[in-house]
Coordinates of C-alpha atoms in Angstrom, one line a residue:
Chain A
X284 CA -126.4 -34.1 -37.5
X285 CA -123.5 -32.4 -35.5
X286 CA -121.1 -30.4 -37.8
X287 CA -118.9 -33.1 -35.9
X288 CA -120.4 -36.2 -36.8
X289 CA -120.9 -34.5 -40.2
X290 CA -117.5 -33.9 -40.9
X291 CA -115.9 -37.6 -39.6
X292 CA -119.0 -39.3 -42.0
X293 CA -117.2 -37.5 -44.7
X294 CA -113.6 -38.6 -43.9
X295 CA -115.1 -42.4 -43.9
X296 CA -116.9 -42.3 -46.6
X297 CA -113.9 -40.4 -49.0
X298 CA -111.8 -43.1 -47.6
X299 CA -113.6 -46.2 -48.6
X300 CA -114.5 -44.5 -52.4
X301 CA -110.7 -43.9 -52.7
X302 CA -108.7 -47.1 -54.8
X303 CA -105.9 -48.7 -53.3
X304 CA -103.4 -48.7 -55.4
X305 CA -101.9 -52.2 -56.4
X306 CA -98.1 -51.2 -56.2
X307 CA -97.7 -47.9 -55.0
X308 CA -95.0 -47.1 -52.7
X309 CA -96.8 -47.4 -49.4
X310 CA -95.7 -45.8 -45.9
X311 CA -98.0 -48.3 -43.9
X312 CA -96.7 -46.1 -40.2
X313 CA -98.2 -43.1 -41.0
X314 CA -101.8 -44.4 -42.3
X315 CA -102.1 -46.7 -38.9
X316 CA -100.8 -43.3 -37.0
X317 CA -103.7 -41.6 -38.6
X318 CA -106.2 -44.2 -38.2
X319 CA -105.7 -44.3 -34.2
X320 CA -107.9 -40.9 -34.4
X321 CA -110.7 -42.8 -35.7
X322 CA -110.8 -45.4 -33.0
X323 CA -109.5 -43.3 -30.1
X324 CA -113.4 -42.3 -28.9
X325 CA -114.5 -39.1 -28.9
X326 CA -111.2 -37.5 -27.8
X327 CA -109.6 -39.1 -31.0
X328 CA -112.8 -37.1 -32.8
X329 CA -111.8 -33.8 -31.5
X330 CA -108.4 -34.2 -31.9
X331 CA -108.8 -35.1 -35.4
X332 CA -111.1 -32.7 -36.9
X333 CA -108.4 -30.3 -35.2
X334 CA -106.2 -31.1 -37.9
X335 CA -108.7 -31.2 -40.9
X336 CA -111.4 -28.4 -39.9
X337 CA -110.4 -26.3 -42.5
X338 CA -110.5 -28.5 -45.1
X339 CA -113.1 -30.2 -43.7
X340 CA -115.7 -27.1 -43.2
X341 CA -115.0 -25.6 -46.7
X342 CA -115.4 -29.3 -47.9
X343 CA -119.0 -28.9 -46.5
X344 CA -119.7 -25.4 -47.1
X345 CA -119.1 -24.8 -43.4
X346 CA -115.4 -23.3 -43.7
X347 CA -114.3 -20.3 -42.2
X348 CA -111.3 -17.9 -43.4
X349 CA -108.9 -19.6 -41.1
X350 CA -105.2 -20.0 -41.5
X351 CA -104.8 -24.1 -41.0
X352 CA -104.7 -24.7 -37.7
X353 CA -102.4 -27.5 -37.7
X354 CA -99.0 -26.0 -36.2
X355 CA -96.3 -27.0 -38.1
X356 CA -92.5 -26.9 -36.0
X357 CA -94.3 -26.0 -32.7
X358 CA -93.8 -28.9 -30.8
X359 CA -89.9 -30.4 -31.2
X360 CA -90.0 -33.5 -33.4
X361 CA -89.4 -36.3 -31.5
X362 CA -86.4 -39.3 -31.5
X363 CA -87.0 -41.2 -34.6
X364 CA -88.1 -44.0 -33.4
X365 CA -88.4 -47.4 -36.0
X366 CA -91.0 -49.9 -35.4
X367 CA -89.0 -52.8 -34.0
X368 CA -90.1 -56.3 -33.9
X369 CA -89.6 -59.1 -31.3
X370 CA -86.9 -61.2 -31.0
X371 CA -87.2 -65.1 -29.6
X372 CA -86.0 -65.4 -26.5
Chain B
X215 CA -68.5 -69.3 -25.0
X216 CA -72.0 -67.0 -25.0
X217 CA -74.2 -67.6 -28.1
X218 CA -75.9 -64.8 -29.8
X219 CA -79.3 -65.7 -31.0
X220 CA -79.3 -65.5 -34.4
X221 CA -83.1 -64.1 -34.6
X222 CA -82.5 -61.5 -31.8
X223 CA -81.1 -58.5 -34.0
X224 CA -84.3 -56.7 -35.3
X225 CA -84.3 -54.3 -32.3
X226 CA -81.2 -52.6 -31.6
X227 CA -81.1 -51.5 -28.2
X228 CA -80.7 -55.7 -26.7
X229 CA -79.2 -58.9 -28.1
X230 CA -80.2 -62.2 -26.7
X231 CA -77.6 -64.6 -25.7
X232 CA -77.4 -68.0 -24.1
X233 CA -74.4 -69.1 -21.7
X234 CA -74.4 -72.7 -19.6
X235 CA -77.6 -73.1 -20.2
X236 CA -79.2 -69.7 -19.3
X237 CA -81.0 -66.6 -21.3
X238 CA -79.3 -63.6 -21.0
X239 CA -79.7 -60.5 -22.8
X240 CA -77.6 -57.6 -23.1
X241 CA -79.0 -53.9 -23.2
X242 CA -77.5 -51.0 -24.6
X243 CA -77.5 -47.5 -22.5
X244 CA -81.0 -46.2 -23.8
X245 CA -82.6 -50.0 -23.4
X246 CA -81.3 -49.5 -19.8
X247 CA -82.7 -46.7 -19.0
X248 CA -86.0 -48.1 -19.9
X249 CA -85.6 -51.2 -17.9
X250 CA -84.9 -49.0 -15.3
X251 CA -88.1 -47.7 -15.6
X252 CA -89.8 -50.6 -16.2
X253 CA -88.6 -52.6 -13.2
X254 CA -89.1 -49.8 -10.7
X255 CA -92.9 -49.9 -12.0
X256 CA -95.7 -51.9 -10.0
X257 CA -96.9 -53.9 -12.9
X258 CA -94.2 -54.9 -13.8
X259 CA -93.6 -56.6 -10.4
X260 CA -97.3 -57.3 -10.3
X261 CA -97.3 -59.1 -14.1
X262 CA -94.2 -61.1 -13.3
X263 CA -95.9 -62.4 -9.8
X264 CA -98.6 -63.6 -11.9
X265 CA -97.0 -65.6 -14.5
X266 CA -97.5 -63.3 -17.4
X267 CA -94.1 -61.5 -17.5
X268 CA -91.0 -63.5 -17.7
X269 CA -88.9 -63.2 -14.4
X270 CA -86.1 -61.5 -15.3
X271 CA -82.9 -59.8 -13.1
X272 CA -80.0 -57.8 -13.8
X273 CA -76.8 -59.8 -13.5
X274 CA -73.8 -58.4 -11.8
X275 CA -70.8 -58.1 -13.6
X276 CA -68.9 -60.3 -11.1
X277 CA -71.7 -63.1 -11.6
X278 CA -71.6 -63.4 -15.3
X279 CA -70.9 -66.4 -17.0
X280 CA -67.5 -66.9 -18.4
X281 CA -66.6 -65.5 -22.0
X282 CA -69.0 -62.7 -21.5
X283 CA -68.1 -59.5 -21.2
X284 CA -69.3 -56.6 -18.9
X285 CA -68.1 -53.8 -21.2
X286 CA -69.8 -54.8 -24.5
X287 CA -73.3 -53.7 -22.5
X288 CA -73.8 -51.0 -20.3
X289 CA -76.6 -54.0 -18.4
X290 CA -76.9 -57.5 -18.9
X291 CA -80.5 -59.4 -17.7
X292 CA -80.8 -63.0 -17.3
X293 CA -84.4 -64.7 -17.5
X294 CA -86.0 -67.4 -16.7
X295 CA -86.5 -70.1 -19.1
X296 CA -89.0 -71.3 -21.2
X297 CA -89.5 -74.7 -21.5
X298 CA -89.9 -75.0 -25.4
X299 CA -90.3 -72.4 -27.9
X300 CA -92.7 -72.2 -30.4
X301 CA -94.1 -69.6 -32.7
X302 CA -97.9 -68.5 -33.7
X303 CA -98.2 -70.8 -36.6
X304 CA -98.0 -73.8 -34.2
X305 CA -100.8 -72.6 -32.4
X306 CA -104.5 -72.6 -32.5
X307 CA -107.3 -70.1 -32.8
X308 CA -107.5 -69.9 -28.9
X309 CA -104.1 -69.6 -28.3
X310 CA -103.6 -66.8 -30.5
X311 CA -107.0 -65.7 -29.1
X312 CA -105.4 -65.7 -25.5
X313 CA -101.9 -64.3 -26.5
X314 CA -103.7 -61.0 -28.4
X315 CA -105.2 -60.8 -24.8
X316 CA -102.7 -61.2 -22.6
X317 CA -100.6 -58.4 -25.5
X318 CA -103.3 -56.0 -25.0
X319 CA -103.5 -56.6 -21.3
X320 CA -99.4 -55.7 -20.7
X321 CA -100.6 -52.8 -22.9
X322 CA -103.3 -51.6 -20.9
X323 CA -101.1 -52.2 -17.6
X324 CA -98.4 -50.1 -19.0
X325 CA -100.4 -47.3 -20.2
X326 CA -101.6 -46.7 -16.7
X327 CA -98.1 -46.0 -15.3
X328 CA -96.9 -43.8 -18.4
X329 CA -95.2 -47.1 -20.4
X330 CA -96.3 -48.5 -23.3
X331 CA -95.1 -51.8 -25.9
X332 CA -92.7 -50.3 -28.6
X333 CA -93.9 -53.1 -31.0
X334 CA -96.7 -56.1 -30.8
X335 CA -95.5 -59.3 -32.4
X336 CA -97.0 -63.0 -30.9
X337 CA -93.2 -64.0 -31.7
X338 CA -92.8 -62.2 -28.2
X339 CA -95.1 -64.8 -26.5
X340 CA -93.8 -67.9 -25.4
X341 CA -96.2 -70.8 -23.5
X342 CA -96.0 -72.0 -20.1
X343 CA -98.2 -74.9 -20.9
X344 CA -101.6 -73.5 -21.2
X345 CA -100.2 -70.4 -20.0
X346 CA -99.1 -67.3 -22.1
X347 CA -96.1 -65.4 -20.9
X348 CA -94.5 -62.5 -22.4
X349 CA -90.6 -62.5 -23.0
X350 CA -89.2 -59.5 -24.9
X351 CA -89.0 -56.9 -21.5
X352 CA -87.3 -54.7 -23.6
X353 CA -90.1 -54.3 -25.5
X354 CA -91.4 -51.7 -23.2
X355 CA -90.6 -48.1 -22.9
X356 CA -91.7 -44.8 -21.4
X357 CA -94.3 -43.5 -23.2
X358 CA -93.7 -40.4 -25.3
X359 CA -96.1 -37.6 -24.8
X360 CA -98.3 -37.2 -27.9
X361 CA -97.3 -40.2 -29.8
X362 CA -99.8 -42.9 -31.0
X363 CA -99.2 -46.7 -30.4
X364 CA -96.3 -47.2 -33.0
X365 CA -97.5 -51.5 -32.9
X366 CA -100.9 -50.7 -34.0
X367 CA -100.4 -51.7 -37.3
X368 CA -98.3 -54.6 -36.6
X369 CA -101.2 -55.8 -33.9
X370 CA -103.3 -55.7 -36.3
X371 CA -101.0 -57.7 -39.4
X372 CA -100.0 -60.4 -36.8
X373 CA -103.2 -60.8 -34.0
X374 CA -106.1 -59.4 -34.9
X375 CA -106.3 -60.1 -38.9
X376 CA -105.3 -64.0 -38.4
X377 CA -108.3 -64.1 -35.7
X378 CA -110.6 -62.2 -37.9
X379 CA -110.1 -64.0 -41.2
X380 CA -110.0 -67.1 -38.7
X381 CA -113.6 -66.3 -37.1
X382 CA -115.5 -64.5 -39.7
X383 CA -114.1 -66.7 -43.0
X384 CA -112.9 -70.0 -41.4
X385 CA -109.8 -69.4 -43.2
X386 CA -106.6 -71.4 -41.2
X387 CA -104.1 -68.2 -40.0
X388 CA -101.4 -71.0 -39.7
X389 CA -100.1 -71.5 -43.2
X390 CA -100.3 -67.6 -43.9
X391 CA -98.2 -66.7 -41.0
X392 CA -95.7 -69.5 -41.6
X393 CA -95.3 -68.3 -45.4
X394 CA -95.1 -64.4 -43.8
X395 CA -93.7 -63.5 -40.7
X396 CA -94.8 -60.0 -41.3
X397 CA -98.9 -61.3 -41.1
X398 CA -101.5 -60.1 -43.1
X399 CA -101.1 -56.5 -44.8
X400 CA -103.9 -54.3 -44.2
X401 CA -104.7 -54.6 -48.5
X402 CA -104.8 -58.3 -48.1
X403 CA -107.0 -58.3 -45.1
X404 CA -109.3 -56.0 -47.3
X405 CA -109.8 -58.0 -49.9
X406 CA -111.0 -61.3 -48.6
X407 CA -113.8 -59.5 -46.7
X408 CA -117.2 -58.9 -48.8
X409 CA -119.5 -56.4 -48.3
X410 CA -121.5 -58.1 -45.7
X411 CA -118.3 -58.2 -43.8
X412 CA -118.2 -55.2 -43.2
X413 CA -120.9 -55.0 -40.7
X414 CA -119.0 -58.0 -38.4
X415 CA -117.3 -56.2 -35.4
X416 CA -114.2 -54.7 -36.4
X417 CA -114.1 -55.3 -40.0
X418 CA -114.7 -51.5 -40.7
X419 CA -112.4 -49.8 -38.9
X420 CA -109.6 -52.1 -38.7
X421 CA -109.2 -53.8 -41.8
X422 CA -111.4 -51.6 -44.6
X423 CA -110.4 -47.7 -43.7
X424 CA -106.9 -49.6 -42.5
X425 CA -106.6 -50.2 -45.5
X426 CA -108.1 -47.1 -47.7
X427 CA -106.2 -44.8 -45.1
X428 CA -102.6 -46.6 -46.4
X429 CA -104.1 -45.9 -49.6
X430 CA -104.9 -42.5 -48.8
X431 CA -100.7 -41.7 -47.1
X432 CA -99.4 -43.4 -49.5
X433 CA -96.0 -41.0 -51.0
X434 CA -97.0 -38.6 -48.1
X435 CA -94.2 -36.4 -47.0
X436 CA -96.1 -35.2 -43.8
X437 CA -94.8 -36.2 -40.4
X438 CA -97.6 -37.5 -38.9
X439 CA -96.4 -38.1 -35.5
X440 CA -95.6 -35.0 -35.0
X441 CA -98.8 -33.3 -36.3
X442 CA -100.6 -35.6 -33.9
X443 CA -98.3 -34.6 -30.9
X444 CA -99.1 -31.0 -32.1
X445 CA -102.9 -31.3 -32.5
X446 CA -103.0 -32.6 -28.7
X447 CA -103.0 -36.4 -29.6
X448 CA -103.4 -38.2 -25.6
X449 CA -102.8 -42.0 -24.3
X450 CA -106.5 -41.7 -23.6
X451 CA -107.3 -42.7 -27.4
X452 CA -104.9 -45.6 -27.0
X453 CA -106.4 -47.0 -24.5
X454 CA -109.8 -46.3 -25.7
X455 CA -109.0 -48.1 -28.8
X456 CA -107.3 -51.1 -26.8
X457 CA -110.4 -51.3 -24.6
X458 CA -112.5 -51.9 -27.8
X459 CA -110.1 -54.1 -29.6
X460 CA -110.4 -56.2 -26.0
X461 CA -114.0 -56.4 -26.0
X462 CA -113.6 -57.5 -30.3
X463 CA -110.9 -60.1 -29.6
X464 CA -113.1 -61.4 -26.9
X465 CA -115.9 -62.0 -28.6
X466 CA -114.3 -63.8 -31.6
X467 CA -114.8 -67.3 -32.1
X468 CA -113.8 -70.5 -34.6
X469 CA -117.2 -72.3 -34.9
X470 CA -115.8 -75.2 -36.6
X471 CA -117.1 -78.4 -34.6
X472 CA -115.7 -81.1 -36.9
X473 CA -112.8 -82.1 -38.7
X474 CA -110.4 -85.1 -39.9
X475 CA -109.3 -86.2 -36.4
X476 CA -112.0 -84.6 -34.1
X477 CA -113.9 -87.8 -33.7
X478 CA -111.7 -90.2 -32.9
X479 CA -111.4 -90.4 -29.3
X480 CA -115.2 -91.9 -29.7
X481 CA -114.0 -93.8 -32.9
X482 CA -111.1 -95.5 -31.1
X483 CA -110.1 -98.8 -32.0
X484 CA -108.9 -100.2 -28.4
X485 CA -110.6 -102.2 -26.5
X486 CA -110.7 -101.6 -22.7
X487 CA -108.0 -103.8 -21.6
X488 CA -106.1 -102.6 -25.0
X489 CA -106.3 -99.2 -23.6
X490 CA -105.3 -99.5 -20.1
X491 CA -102.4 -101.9 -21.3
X492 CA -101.4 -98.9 -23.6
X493 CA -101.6 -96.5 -21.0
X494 CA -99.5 -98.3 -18.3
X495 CA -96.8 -99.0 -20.8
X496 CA -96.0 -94.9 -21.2
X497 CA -96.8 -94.5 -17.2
X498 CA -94.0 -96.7 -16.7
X499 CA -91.4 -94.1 -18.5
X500 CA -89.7 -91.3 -16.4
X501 CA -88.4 -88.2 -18.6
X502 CA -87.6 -84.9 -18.6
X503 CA -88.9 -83.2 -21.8
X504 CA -91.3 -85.9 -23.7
X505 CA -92.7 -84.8 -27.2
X506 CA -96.1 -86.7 -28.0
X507 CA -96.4 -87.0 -31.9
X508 CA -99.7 -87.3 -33.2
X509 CA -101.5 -86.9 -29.8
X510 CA -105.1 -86.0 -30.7
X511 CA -106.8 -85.6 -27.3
X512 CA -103.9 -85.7 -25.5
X513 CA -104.8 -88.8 -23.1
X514 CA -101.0 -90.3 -23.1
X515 CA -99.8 -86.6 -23.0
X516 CA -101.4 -86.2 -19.7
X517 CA -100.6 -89.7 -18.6
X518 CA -96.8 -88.8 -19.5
X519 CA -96.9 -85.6 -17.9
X520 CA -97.2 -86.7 -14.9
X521 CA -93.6 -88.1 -14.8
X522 CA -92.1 -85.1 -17.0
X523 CA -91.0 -81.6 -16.7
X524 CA -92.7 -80.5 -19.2
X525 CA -94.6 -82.0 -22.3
X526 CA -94.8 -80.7 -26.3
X527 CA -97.8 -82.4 -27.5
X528 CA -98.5 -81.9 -31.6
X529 CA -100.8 -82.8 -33.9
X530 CA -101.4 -82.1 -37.4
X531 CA -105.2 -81.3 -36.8
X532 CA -106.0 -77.6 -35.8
X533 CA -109.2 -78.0 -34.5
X534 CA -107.9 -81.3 -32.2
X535 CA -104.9 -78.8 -30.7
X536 CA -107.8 -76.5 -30.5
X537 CA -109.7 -78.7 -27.9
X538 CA -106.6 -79.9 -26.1
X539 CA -105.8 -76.5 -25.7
X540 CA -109.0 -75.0 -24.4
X541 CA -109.2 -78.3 -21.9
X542 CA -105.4 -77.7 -20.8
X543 CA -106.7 -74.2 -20.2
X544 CA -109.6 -74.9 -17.8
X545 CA -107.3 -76.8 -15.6
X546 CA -104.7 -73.9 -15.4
X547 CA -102.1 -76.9 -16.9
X548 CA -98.5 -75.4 -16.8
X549 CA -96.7 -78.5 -18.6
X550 CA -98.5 -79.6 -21.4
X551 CA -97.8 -77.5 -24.4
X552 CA -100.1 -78.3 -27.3
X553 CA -98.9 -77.1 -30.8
X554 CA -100.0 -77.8 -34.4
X555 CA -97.7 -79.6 -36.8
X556 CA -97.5 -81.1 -39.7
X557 CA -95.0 -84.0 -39.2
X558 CA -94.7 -84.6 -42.9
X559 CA -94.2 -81.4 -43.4
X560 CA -92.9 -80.1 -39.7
X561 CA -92.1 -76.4 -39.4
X562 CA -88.8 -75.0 -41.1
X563 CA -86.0 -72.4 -40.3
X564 CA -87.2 -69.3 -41.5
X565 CA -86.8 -65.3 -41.7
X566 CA -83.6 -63.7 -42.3
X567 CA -80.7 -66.4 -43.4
X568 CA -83.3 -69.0 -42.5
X569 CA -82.2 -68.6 -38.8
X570 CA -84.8 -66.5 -37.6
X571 CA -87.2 -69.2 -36.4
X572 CA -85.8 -72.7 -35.8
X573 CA -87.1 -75.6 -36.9
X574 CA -88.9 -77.9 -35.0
X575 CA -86.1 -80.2 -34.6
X576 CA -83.9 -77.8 -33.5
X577 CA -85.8 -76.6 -31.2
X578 CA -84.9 -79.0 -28.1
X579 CA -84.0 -83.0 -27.9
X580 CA -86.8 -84.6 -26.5
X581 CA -85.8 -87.3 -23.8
X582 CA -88.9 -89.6 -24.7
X583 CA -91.1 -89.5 -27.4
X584 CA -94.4 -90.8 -28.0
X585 CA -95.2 -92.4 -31.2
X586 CA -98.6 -94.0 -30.9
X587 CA -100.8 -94.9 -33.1
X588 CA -98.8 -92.4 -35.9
X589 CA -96.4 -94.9 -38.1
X590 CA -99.2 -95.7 -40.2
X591 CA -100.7 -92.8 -40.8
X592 CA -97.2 -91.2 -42.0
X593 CA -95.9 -94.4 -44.2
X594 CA -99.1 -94.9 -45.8
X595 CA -101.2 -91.6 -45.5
X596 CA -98.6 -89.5 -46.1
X597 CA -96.5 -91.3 -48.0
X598 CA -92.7 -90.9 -45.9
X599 CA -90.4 -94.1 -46.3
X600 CA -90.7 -96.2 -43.1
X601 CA -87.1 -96.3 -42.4
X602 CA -86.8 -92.6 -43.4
X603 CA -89.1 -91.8 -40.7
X604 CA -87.7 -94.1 -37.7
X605 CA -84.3 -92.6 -38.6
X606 CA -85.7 -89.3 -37.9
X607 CA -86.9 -90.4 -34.8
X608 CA -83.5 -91.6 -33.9
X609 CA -81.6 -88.2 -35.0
X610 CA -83.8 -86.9 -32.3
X611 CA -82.3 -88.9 -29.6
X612 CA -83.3 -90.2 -26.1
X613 CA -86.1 -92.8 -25.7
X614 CA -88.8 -94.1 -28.2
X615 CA -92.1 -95.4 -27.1
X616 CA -93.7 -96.2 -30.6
X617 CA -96.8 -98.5 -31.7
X618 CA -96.8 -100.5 -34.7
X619 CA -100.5 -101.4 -36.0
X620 CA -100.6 -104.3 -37.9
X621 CA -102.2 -104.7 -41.5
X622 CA -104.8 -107.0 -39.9
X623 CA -105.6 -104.2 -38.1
X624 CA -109.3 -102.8 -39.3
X625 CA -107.5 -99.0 -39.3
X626 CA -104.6 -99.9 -41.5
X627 CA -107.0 -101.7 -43.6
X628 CA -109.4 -98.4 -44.2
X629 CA -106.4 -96.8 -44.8
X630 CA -105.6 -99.1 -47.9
X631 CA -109.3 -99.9 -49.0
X632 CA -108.9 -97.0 -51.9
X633 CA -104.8 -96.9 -52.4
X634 CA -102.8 -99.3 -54.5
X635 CA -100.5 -101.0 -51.8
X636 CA -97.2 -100.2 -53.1
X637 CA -96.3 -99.9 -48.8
X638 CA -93.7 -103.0 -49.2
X639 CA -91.8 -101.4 -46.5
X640 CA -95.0 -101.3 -44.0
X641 CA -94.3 -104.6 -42.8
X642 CA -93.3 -105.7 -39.2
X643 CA -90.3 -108.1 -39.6
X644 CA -89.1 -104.8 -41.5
X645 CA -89.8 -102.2 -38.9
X646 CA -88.2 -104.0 -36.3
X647 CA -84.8 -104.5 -38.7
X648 CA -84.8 -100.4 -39.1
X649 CA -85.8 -100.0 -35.4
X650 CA -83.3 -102.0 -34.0
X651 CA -80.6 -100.5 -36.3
X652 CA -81.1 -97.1 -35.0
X653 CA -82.6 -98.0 -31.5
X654 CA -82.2 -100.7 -28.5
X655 CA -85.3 -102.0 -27.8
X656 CA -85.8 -102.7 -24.4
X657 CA -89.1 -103.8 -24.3
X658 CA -92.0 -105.4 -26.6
X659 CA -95.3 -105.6 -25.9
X660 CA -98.5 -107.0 -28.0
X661 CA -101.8 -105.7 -26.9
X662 CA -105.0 -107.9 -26.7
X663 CA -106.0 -107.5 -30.0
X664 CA -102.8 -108.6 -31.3
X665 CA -102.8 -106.8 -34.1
X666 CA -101.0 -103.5 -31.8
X667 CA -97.6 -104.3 -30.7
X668 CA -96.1 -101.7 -28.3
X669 CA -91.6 -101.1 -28.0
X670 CA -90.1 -98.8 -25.8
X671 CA -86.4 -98.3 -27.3
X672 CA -83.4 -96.3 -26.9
X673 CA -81.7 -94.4 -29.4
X674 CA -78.3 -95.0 -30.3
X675 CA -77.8 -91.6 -32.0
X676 CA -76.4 -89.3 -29.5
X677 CA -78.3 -86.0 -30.5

């Protein structure tokens, strides 16, 4: 097994052992943002353990003494944009 | 004077407006730069060509009609309109099938030229008969660099969960996305799917870590778009993940094969010369807009079609609207819209204020409607007052081409076999008193059987 396929067979399976919580505040926008890593293909893949290899790798005795790689500030944040729903015509 | 619609303020950047009979819509300055986009792009000339984008033009200010103002907007559109609106709990399985298709289609087509669908809501498809068309233009927008599809989640809540729990459960989306306009959450989704649901196509992914991943961001502080602009997140994974939900939606099916009303085209009462009489009586009506209550297989919708502009056919079986659908579909039939209600319980004003989604009634005045073969079924099966009901009819207005079946008859007889007849009022010498108070009744007609007696009447309430 690919330290790749390794490490996204870890995320799945800590996701479906984790509860949901019955009446936690919930910021549904974020998860589905998240979750379009998952089902993106193999570029999704790449892009994904990107922003968890760190954690990831020391999570499977794999890590390496990297500073998270996950650039905080270097790209401008963009215009908030609000999910916006459809009108009838 | 211009009319706002009253359910056209959830996005900010256009309001909807109607004016001598037209659909306009206003756009702010950043909506207008986006249709500027959008209209200079090939698919969008290509999409409207093919019937799946409403045609839609700028208006010039000189044009406009009077009481509306140029300066409130910095553009005002005008489209084309839509026959009759409806919303996805009218619809069946395959309709909702077809409009998840046609959403993830536009999708696709916008991708390709750098656009995408800011949100992903059936309430933005609108029928053409058989034929979905999209309506909200503003809808799409340049696509950011780096930015994930922002209407995943509602695609999923509003398309793909009613299909799935539809498919895989036989469980009736209708009723769930009348009660929430929202759809099905994620959680909810979750847990009405067992274990051995989660090897069906698309269970895992989009409904079980869906859900756990909410779970998971739940309180988060982090701002994910930007982490996944930052980590190198491309419009190739969108439309990797619309290809797949494509192939998924395609391949999801309602195996149902029999319910209350799905037999009774072979079941039917009539006798040959019974039927053709019936059918020449609504042949012989001329009208613009004609609703067809109760029309099962649709054979009088198709007979009145041919004399009228468009036709809203409804019955209160799903997997009957199903079938008319799916044969409407075959033939590529543009005027025949088939939609699932509940005339006993016919769908409501809903959503914010209750203005949101109109009622049926409110919806358009029919110019002739088709009651056949439906009186007795909602005076004794479902219990509403007969005059209640031909009042109804009459708030409606226009023409009336309703059937009254006797109590000889062997259906209103099975009707009765297990029910304690308190149906005083299901009586002929009564019905025609409370038709002919509300109505003029132009013409009266027995069929052979005698036991079927066929009116065609006027209103007298001018709707």
């Amino acid at each position: 097994m690919t330290k790749q396929s390794l490490a996204v067979a870890g995320i799945v399976g800590t996701l479906l052992m984790a509860p949901i919580p019955a009446h936690a505040y919930l910021d549904p926008g974020t998860a589905s943002m998240f979750l379009q890593l998952l089902l993106g293909g193999v570029a999704g893949l790449a892009v994904l353990l990107k922003l968890y290899r760190q954690r990831l790798l020391s999570f499977f005795g794999l890590g390496h003494q990297e500073s998270d790689i996950v650039a905080k500030g270097d790209v401008p944040a963009s215009e908030p944009e609000s999910e916006t729903e459809g009108q009838p015509h | 004077m211009p009319a706002f619609d009253p359910g056209s303020f959830r996005d900010r950047t256009s309001r909807v407006f109607y004016a001598e009979g037209g659909v306009f819509r206003g756009l702010t300055p950043h909506a207008m730069r986006e249709w500027t986009a959008l209209s200079s792009a090939a698919f969008f000339r290509r999409l409207v060509t093919e019937g799946k984008l409403v045609h839609t033009e700028p208006v010039a200010p000189d044009a406009l009609p009077p009481g509306v103002s140029p300066e409130q907007w910095a553009l005002i559109l005008k489209h084309r309109t839509i026959p009759f609106i409806s919303y996805p709990y009218e619809w069946s399985f395959s309709m909702l099938k077809d409009a998840a298709l046609l959403h993830l289609d536009l999708l696709q087509a916008a991708l390709a030229e750098d656009m995408i669908l800011k949100d992903a809501t059936p309430f933005n498809i609108q029928w053409n008969g058989s034929q979905p068309i999209f309506i909200d233009i503003p809808s799409f927008e340049q696509l950011r660099h780096g930015e994930p599809w922002i209407g995943y989640r509602q695609f999923c809540q509003l398309f793909l969960y009613p299909l799935l729990l539809q498919a895989y459960k036989g469980l009736p989306f209708q009723p769930w996305l009348r009660g929430s306009l929202d759809g099905v959450t994620p959680v909810d989704c979750a847990s009405l799917m067992s274990w051995r649901d989660l090897v069906r196509p698309g269970v895992l992914p989009h409904v079980t870590l869906q859900a756990k991943v909410q779970s998971a961001y739940a309180e988060t502080d982090r701002n994910m778009k930007r982490e996944l602009q930052s980590a190198g997140f491309q419009k190739t994974m969108i439309q990797t993940n619309i290809r797949r939900l494509t192939r998924l939606i395609q391949r999801l099916d309602w195996k149902q094969t029999k319910s209350t009303w799905s037999a009774y085209a072979e079941n039917t009462p009539y006798t040959q010369a019974g039927r053709e009489h019936k059918a020449d009586f609504v042949r012989h009506v001329t009208a613009a807009q004609t609703w067809d209550l109760g029309c099962n297989t649709g054979t009088f919708s198709r007979i009145a079609a041919q004399n009228a502009k468009s036709v809203v056919a409804t019955d209160i079986d799903p997997l009957v609207i199903e079938r008319f659908y799916l044969s409407l579909k075959n033939k590529r039939q543009q005027t025949i819209l088939p939609l699932i209600n509940n005339l006993a319980d016919p769908s409501p004003n809903l959503g914010w204020r209750g203005l949101e989604r109109k009622a049926l009634r409110e919806r358009g005045n029919p110019d002739l409607i088709l009651c056949l073969a439906l009186l007795h079924h909602m005076v004794i099966g479902a219990h509403i007052p007969l005059k209640e009901f031909i009042n109804w009819l009459a708030e409606l207005g226009g023409a009336l081409i309703i059937e009254f079946v006797t109590r000889d008859d062997p259906m209103v007889k099975t009707l009765l076999r297990n029910k304690a007849d308190h149906y005083t009022d299901y009586d002929l010498a009564y019905f025609e008193r409370c038709l002919s108070e509300v109505y003029d009744i132009r013409k009266r007609e027995p069929l052979e059987t005698k036991t079927r007696i066929l009116y065609y009447a006027h209103s007298k309430i001018h709707a």
